[in-house]
N, CA and C atoms as an extended XYZ file, in Angstrom:
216
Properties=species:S:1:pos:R:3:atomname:S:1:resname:S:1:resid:I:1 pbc="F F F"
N        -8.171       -5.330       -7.638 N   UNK     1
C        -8.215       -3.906       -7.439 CA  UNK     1
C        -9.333       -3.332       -8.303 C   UNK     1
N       -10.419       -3.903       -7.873 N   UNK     2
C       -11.472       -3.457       -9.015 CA  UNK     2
C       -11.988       -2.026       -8.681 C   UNK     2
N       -12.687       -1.076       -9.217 N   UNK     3
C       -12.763       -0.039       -9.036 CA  UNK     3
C       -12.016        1.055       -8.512 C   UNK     3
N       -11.003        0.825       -9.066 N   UNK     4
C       -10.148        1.957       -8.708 CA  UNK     4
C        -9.393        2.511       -9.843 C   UNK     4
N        -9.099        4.433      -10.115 N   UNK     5
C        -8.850        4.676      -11.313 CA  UNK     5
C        -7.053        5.289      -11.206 C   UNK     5
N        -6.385        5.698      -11.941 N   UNK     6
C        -5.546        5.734      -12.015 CA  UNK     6
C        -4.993        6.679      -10.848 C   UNK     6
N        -5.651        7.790      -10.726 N   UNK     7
C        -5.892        8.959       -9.489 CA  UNK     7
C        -5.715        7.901       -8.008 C   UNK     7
N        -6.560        6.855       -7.811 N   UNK     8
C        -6.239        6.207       -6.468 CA  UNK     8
C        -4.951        5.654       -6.805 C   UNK     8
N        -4.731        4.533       -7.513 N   UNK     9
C        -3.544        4.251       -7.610 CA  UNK     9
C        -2.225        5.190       -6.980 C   UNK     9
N        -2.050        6.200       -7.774 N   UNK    10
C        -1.365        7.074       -7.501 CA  UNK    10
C        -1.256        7.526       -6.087 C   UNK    10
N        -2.476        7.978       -5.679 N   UNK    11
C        -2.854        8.549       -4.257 CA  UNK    11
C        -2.124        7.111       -3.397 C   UNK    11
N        -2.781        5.973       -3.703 N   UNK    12
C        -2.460        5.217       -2.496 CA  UNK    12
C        -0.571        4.530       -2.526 C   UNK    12
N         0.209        4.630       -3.590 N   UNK    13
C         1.471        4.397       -4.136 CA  UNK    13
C         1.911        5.500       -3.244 C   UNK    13
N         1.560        6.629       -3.314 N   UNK    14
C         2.486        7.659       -2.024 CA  UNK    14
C         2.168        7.703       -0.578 C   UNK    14
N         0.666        7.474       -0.422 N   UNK    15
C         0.972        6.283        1.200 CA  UNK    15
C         1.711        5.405        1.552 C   UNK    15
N         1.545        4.627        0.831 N   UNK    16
C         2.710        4.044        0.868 CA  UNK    16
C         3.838        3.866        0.815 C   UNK    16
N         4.200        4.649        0.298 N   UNK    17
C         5.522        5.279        0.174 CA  UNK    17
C         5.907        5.978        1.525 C   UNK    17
N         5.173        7.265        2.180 N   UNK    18
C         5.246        7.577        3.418 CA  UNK    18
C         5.363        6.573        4.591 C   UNK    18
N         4.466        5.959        4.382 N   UNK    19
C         4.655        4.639        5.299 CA  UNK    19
C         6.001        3.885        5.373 C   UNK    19
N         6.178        3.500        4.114 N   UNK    20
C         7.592        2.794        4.129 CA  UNK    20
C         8.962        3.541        4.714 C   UNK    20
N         8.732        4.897        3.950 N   UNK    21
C         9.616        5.543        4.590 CA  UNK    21
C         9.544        6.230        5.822 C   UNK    21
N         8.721        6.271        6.907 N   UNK    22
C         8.608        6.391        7.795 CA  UNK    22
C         9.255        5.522        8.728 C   UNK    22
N         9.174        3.757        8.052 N   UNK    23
C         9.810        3.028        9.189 CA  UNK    23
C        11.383        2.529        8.642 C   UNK    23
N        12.094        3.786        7.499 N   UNK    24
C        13.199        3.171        7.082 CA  UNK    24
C        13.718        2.286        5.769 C   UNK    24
N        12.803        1.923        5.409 N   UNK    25
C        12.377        0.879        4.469 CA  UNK    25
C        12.822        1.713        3.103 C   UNK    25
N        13.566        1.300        2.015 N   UNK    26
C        13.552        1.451        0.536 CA  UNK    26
C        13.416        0.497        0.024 C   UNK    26
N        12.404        0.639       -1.130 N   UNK    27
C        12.348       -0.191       -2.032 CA  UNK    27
C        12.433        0.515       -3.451 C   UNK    27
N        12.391       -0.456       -4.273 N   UNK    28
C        12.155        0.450       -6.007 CA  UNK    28
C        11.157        0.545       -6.394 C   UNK    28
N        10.879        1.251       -7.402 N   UNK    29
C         9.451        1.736       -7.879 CA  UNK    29
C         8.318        0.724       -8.124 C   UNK    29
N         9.337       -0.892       -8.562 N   UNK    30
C         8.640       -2.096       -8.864 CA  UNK    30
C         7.878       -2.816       -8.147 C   UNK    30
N         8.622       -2.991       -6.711 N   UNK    31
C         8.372       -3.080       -4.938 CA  UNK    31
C         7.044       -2.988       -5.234 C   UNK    31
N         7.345       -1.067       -4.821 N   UNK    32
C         6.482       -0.352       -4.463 CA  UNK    32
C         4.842       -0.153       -4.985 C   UNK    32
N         5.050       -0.533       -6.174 N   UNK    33
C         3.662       -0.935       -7.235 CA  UNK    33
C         3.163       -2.241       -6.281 C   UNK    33
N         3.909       -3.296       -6.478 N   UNK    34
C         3.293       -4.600       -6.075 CA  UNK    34
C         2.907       -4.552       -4.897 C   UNK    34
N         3.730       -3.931       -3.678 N   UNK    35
C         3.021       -3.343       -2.465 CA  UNK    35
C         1.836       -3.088       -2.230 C   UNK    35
N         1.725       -2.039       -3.129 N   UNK    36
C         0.975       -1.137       -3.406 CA  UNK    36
C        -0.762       -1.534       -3.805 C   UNK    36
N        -0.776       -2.368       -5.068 N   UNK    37
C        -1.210       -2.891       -5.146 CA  UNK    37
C        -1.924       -4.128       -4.485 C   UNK    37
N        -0.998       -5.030       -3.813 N   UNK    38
C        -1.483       -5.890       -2.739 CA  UNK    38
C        -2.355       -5.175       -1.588 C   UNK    38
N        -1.992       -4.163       -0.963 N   UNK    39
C        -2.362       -3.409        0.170 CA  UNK    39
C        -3.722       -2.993       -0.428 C   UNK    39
N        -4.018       -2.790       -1.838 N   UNK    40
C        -5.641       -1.880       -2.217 CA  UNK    40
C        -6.074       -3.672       -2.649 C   UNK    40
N        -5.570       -4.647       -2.915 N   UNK    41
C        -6.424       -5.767       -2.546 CA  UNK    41
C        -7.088       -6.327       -1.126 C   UNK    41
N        -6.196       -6.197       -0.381 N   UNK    42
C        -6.775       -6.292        0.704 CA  UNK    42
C        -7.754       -5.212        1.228 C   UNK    42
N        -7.763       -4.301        0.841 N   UNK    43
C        -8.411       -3.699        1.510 CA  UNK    43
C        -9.819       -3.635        0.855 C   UNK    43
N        -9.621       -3.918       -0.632 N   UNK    44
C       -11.059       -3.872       -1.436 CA  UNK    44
C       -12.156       -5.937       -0.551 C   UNK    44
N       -11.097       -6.681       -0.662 N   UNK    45
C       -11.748       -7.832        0.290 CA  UNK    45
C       -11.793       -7.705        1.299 C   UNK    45
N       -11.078       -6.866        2.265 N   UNK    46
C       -12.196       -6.347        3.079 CA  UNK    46
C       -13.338       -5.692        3.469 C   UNK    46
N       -14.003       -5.299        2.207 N   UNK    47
C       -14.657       -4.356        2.542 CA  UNK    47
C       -14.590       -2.845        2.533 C   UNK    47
N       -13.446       -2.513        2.345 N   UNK    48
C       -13.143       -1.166        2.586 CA  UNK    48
C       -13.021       -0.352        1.167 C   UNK    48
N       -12.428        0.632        1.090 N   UNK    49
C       -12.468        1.192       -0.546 CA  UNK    49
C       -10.335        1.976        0.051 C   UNK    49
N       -10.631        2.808       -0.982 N   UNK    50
C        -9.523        3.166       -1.433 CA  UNK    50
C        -9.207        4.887       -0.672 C   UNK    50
N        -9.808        4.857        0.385 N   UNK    51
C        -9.886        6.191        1.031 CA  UNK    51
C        -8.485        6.462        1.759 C   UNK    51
N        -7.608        7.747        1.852 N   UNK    52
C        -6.641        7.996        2.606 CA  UNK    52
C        -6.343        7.034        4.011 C   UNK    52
N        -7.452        7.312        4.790 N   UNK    53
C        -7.345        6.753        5.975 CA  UNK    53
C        -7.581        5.172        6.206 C   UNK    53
N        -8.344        4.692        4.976 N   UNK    54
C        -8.284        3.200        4.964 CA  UNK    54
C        -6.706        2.675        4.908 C   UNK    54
N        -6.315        3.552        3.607 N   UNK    55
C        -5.090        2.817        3.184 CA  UNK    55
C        -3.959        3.096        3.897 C   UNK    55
N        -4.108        3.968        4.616 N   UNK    56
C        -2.767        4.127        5.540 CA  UNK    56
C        -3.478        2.818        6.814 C   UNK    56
N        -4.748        2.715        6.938 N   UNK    57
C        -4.616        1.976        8.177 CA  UNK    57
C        -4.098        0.552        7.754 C   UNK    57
N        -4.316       -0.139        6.428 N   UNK    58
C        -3.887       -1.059        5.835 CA  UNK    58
C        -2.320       -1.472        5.716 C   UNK    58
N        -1.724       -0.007        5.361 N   UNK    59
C        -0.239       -0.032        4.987 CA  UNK    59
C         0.348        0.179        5.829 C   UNK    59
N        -0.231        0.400        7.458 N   UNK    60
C         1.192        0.481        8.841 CA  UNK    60
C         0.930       -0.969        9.062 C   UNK    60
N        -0.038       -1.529        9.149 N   UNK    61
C         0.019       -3.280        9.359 CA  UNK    61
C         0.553       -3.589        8.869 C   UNK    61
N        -0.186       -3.565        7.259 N   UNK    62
C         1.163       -4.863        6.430 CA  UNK    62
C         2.690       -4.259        6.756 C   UNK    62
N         2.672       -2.989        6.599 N   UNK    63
C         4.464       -2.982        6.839 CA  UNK    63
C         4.983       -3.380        8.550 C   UNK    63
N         4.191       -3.524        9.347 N   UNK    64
C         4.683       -3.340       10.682 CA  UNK    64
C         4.326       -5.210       10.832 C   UNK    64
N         3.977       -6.263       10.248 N   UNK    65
C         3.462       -7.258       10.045 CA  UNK    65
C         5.319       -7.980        8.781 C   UNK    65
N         5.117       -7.014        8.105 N   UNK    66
C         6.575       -7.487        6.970 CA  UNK    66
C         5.938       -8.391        5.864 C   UNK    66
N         5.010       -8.072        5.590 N   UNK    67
C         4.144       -8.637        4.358 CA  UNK    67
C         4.834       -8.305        3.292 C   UNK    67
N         5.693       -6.912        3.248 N   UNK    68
C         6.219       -6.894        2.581 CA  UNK    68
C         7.433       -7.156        1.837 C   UNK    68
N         8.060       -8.062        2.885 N   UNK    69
C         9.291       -9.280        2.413 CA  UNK    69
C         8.893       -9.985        1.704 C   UNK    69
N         7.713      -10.651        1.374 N   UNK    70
C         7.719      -11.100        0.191 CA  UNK    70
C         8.177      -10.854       -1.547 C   UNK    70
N         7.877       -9.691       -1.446 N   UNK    71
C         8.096       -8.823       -2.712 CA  UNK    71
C        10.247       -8.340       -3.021 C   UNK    71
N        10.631       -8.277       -1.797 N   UNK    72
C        11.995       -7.979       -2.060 CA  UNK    72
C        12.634       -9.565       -2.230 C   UNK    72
C-alpha cells in the first residue's frame, strides 16, 4: 500500500464498508482493515491508485468474487 496517507486509508475503509454492507455482509473493524487493505493492494499492482471510483470498482469484485472469506 505504498503511497497512500492516512486520509485514503480512511476514505477507502468506508467503501468498503458500503460495499460490504450493501451485499449484507458484517464484519469487525479487524476484517475490515485487512479487507481493506488487501483491496488498495490490488489495486496499487494494478496500476490503479486509491481514487473513489477505483476502489469501489475493486471492492464489488473482490466482495462479489468472496475474496473476502479468507479473512473471516
Amino acid at each position: 500500500m505504498f503511497f497512500a496517507d492516512t486520509k485514503d486509508i480512511f476514505r477507502c475503509t468506508e467503501i468498503v464498508r458500503e460495499e460490504l454492507k450493501r451485499k449484507n455482509i458484517n464484519v469487525d473493524e479487524e476484517v475490515l482493515n485487512k479487507i481493506t487493505v488487501d483491496i488498495m493492494n490490488i489495486s496499487y499492482s494494478k496500476g490503479g491508485d486509491y481514487s473513489n471510483e477505483i476502489i469501489r470498482s475493486f471492492a464489488e469484485t473482490y466482495i462479489e468474487e468472496e475474496f473476502y472469506k479468507k479473512f473471516l
